[in-house]
Amino acid sequence: MARILILSSTLVAVVLGYYLSRAIYNLFFHPLAKFPGPWWASASYLAEFYYDVVQGGRYFAVIARMHEQYGPLIRINPDELHLNDPFFYEHLYAGSGQKRNKDKNNAVLSGTTLALNTTLDHNLHRERRGYIASFFSKQSTQRLEPFIQGQVKKLVEKLRQAHDAGDTIVGIQIFGALTCDIITHYAYGESFGELDKAGFPCQLERDATQLLLSGHFRRFLPAVAGLLQRLPERWITWLNPAVATFFDLERKITDLCHQARQRQDMKVSNSDRTIFDALTGPNVPEQEKSLARLKDESQLVLFAGLDTTARALTAMVCYMATYPDVLAKLRTELQSAWVHAEDQPSWRRFARVPVEPLPYKESVIPAGTSVGAMPWLLNRHPDVFPDPDVFRPERWLDAARHGQNLTRYLVTFSKGSRMCLGINLAYAEMYIAVAALVHNFDMELVDSTIKNIIPYRDYALSFDEDYSYGVNFKVAKVLHS
């Protein structure tokens, strides 16, 4: 018994000694030791684990407070710096001429390890981006516009029906149905038909939220997450019924991948081309056509195009319902684009890790250092956007009249070589949908406020205090039948 106690005590002492020595190294001898930040963040990952896993996605708020105390470039964990400087952002998130790798810790958040967005190496990322860049070009998006217009008309009709029935609408689900149908038609060649279903379900959007909420757990405990993934399907769905949606989706995507690989030597017209055809084209090396990679890339395209745009449209409804004076101005301005009452205007009518040392003011960021930057902070930086929490969309027009280009500092889609590929599609969806909603409806919030769309928790996308996002609303008035 005494021997066991001695061995146990020795083991505990060794473990504690190891972590203490690591903390001392991180604080005094690490290449990032000279950068400002609280000692408890620099010493270990425990603080980040506590705030993101135990407290639930709250470390982003802690980082914001760190910037207030320590300045624009701070150390937020032993191996990572964080930037809150809109005037230096373009140097960090630079174009293809500057090599920028991706931090391996942040790459696991989506769960798709072989996709473009989780590719660590700069050169491999550039190659993979090249395979599908033309698929997301502005020209390709313009070819999709008639389909987007058709889906938005379906959305308008469903909202008219909801008005007649007096239904309360969950914003993120109805707009999730819209974006799901568009991205699946575009990327997979067949729409999932969420807008054709009764009510406003969009099970895929609801279950995608559950996947996001496991992101920090998977990041800090990858071994446990990997073990859970190896469990039989029936066990996993018993533990989390929401996962059943993803098993069904994976089987569907697997079938589409097999079909694409079988027809890879056939010529496919631009109108019939899918993401699978782009990923299995003649310019793609054989090792990049593995089933695992095709599945990862196609899943990421779906989820990237699903929740993000749906959230933007949900926020738009919230702000329009809260600020009727802004809604009135926008509605007046849209009249010039609305040539015929029965038509919708075209969207065209609406006006990371550096591999070399990177100087920043008096400091030099060591090569290979992970440097993060939150759009939530940069898009609210008071030096660029005074009174950032005040909803004043005309600030963009006022700045333009004074020769300022605020778009240069808008980093919603990131910038540089890893800029979001789907930016053209996202803007097309938002312009067309917002125009239709503003033209056709007055909306009122139901048991919801702006607080429900303000970030409180960070899981790659934001959530409120109750681990949800978005507002409920009713169509108060139909303006055009």
mmCIF file with all atom_site columns, C-alpha atoms in Angstrom, residues 355-427:
data_model
loop_
_atom_site.group_PDB
_atom_site.id
_atom_site.type_symbol
_atom_site.label_atom_id
_atom_site.label_alt_id
_atom_site.label_comp_id
_atom_site.label_asym_id
_atom_site.label_entity_id
_atom_site.label_seq_id
_atom_site.pdbx_PDB_ins_code
_atom_site.Cartn_x
_atom_site.Cartn_y
_atom_site.Cartn_z
_atom_site.occupancy
_atom_site.B_iso_or_equiv
_atom_site.pdbx_formal_charge
_atom_site.auth_seq_id
_atom_site.auth_comp_id
_atom_site.auth_asym_id
_atom_site.auth_atom_id
_atom_site.pdbx_PDB_model_num
ATOM 1  C CA . VAL A 1 355 ? 5.927   32.123 -42.574 1.00 0.00 ? 355 VAL A CA 1
ATOM 2  C CA . GLU A 1 356 ? 8.395   35.027 -42.366 1.00 0.00 ? 356 GLU A CA 1
ATOM 3  C CA . PRO A 1 357 ? 8.998   37.551 -39.548 1.00 0.00 ? 357 PRO A CA 1
ATOM 4  C CA . LEU A 1 358 ? 6.349   40.285 -39.738 1.00 0.00 ? 358 LEU A CA 1
ATOM 5  C CA . PRO A 1 359 ? 7.164   43.772 -38.363 1.00 0.00 ? 359 PRO A CA 1
ATOM 6  C CA . TYR A 1 360 ? 4.414   45.458 -36.346 1.00 0.00 ? 360 TYR A CA 1
ATOM 7  C CA . LYS A 1 361 ? 5.214   48.912 -34.938 1.00 0.00 ? 361 LYS A CA 1
ATOM 8  C CA . GLU A 1 362 ? 8.156   48.430 -32.534 1.00 0.00 ? 362 GLU A CA 1
ATOM 9  C CA . SER A 1 363 ? 7.725   44.628 -32.440 1.00 0.00 ? 363 SER A CA 1
ATOM 10 C CA . VAL A 1 364 ? 8.501   41.789 -34.832 1.00 0.00 ? 364 VAL A CA 1
ATOM 11 C CA . ILE A 1 365 ? 6.077   38.868 -34.977 1.00 0.00 ? 365 ILE A CA 1
ATOM 12 C CA . PRO A 1 366 ? 8.219   35.702 -35.169 1.00 0.00 ? 366 PRO A CA 1
ATOM 13 C CA . ALA A 1 367 ? 7.840   33.510 -38.254 1.00 0.00 ? 367 ALA A CA 1
ATOM 14 C CA . GLY A 1 368 ? 5.365   30.686 -37.732 1.00 0.00 ? 368 GLY A CA 1
ATOM 15 C CA . THR A 1 369 ? 3.385   32.536 -35.064 1.00 0.00 ? 369 THR A CA 1
ATOM 16 C CA . SER A 1 370 ? -0.380  32.160 -35.128 1.00 0.00 ? 370 SER A CA 1
ATOM 17 C CA . VAL A 1 371 ? -2.011  35.607 -35.200 1.00 0.00 ? 371 VAL A CA 1
ATOM 18 C CA . GLY A 1 372 ? -5.779  35.809 -34.941 1.00 0.00 ? 372 GLY A CA 1
ATOM 19 C CA . ALA A 1 373 ? -8.152  38.700 -35.610 1.00 0.00 ? 373 ALA A CA 1
ATOM 20 C CA . MET A 1 374 ? -11.878 38.804 -34.859 1.00 0.00 ? 374 MET A CA 1
ATOM 21 C CA . PRO A 1 375 ? -14.192 40.425 -37.426 1.00 0.00 ? 375 PRO A CA 1
ATOM 22 C CA . TRP A 1 376 ? -16.530 41.206 -34.517 1.00 0.00 ? 376 TRP A CA 1
ATOM 23 C CA . LEU A 1 377 ? -13.860 43.503 -33.041 1.00 0.00 ? 377 LEU A CA 1
ATOM 24 C CA . LEU A 1 378 ? -12.463 44.931 -36.282 1.00 0.00 ? 378 LEU A CA 1
ATOM 25 C CA . ASN A 1 379 ? -15.899 45.686 -37.748 1.00 0.00 ? 379 ASN A CA 1
ATOM 26 C CA . ARG A 1 380 ? -16.663 47.657 -34.575 1.00 0.00 ? 380 ARG A CA 1
ATOM 27 C CA . HIS A 1 381 ? -13.349 49.474 -34.233 1.00 0.00 ? 381 HIS A CA 1
ATOM 28 C CA . PRO A 1 382 ? -14.171 53.068 -33.209 1.00 0.00 ? 382 PRO A CA 1
ATOM 29 C CA . ASP A 1 383 ? -11.246 54.541 -35.152 1.00 0.00 ? 383 ASP A CA 1
ATOM 30 C CA . VAL A 1 384 ? -12.958 53.420 -38.375 1.00 0.00 ? 384 VAL A CA 1
ATOM 31 C CA . PHE A 1 385 ? -16.603 53.130 -37.300 1.00 0.00 ? 385 PHE A CA 1
ATOM 32 C CA . PRO A 1 386 ? -17.409 55.806 -34.670 1.00 0.00 ? 386 PRO A CA 1
ATOM 33 C CA . ASP A 1 387 ? -20.219 54.760 -32.307 1.00 0.00 ? 387 ASP A CA 1
ATOM 34 C CA . PRO A 1 388 ? -20.022 51.226 -33.712 1.00 0.00 ? 388 PRO A CA 1
ATOM 35 C CA . ASP A 1 389 ? -22.987 49.911 -31.708 1.00 0.00 ? 389 ASP A CA 1
ATOM 36 C CA . VAL A 1 390 ? -25.326 52.543 -33.149 1.00 0.00 ? 390 VAL A CA 1
ATOM 37 C CA . PHE A 1 391 ? -27.303 51.249 -36.146 1.00 0.00 ? 391 PHE A CA 1
ATOM 38 C CA . ARG A 1 392 ? -26.598 53.950 -38.727 1.00 0.00 ? 392 ARG A CA 1
ATOM 39 C CA . PRO A 1 393 ? -26.255 52.425 -42.203 1.00 0.00 ? 393 PRO A CA 1
ATOM 40 C CA . GLU A 1 394 ? -25.908 55.857 -43.809 1.00 0.00 ? 394 GLU A CA 1
ATOM 41 C CA . ARG A 1 395 ? -22.419 56.073 -42.295 1.00 0.00 ? 395 ARG A CA 1
ATOM 42 C CA . TRP A 1 396 ? -21.196 54.310 -45.469 1.00 0.00 ? 396 TRP A CA 1
ATOM 43 C CA . LEU A 1 397 ? -22.674 57.021 -47.706 1.00 0.00 ? 397 LEU A CA 1
ATOM 44 C CA . ASP A 1 398 ? -21.411 59.817 -45.475 1.00 0.00 ? 398 ASP A CA 1
ATOM 45 C CA . ALA A 1 399 ? -17.889 58.376 -45.556 1.00 0.00 ? 399 ALA A CA 1
ATOM 46 C CA . ALA A 1 400 ? -17.983 58.040 -49.352 1.00 0.00 ? 400 ALA A CA 1
ATOM 47 C CA . ARG A 1 401 ? -18.946 61.705 -49.700 1.00 0.00 ? 401 ARG A CA 1
ATOM 48 C CA . HIS A 1 402 ? -15.806 62.549 -47.739 1.00 0.00 ? 402 HIS A CA 1
ATOM 49 C CA . GLY A 1 403 ? -13.630 60.323 -49.916 1.00 0.00 ? 403 GLY A CA 1
ATOM 50 C CA . GLN A 1 404 ? -13.406 57.478 -47.406 1.00 0.00 ? 404 GLN A CA 1
ATOM 51 C CA . ASN A 1 405 ? -13.845 53.841 -48.412 1.00 0.00 ? 405 ASN A CA 1
ATOM 52 C CA . LEU A 1 406 ? -15.152 52.015 -45.336 1.00 0.00 ? 406 LEU A CA 1
ATOM 53 C CA . THR A 1 407 ? -15.459 48.775 -47.306 1.00 0.00 ? 407 THR A CA 1
ATOM 54 C CA . ARG A 1 408 ? -11.686 48.512 -47.175 1.00 0.00 ? 408 ARG A CA 1
ATOM 55 C CA . TYR A 1 409 ? -11.970 47.918 -43.428 1.00 0.00 ? 409 TYR A CA 1
ATOM 56 C CA . LEU A 1 410 ? -14.931 45.533 -43.544 1.00 0.00 ? 410 LEU A CA 1
ATOM 57 C CA . VAL A 1 411 ? -13.548 42.062 -42.821 1.00 0.00 ? 411 VAL A CA 1
ATOM 58 C CA . THR A 1 412 ? -16.745 40.005 -42.623 1.00 0.00 ? 412 THR A CA 1
ATOM 59 C CA . PHE A 1 413 ? -15.506 37.784 -45.455 1.00 0.00 ? 413 PHE A CA 1
ATOM 60 C CA . SER A 1 414 ? -11.853 37.999 -44.365 1.00 0.00 ? 414 SER A CA 1
ATOM 61 C CA . LYS A 1 415 ? -9.242  39.217 -46.866 1.00 0.00 ? 415 LYS A CA 1
ATOM 62 C CA . GLY A 1 416 ? -6.200  38.056 -48.750 1.00 0.00 ? 416 GLY A CA 1
ATOM 63 C CA . SER A 1 417 ? -5.456  34.572 -50.027 1.00 0.00 ? 417 SER A CA 1
ATOM 64 C CA . ARG A 1 418 ? -7.967  32.962 -47.657 1.00 0.00 ? 418 ARG A CA 1
ATOM 65 C CA . MET A 1 419 ? -10.853 35.321 -48.341 1.00 0.00 ? 419 MET A CA 1
ATOM 66 C CA . CYS A 1 420 ? -14.273 33.641 -48.431 1.00 0.00 ? 420 CYS A CA 1
ATOM 67 C CA . LEU A 1 421 ? -14.896 32.111 -51.855 1.00 0.00 ? 421 LEU A CA 1
ATOM 68 C CA . GLY A 1 422 ? -18.666 32.443 -51.538 1.00 0.00 ? 422 GLY A CA 1
ATOM 69 C CA . ILE A 1 423 ? -18.752 36.227 -51.206 1.00 0.00 ? 423 ILE A CA 1
ATOM 70 C CA . ASN A 1 424 ? -20.478 36.765 -54.581 1.00 0.00 ? 424 ASN A CA 1
ATOM 71 C CA . LEU A 1 425 ? -23.146 34.164 -53.844 1.00 0.00 ? 425 LEU A CA 1
ATOM 72 C CA . ALA A 1 426 ? -23.740 35.557 -50.354 1.00 0.00 ? 426 ALA A CA 1
ATOM 73 C CA . TYR A 1 427 ? -24.174 39.110 -51.632 1.00 0.00 ? 427 TYR A CA 1
#
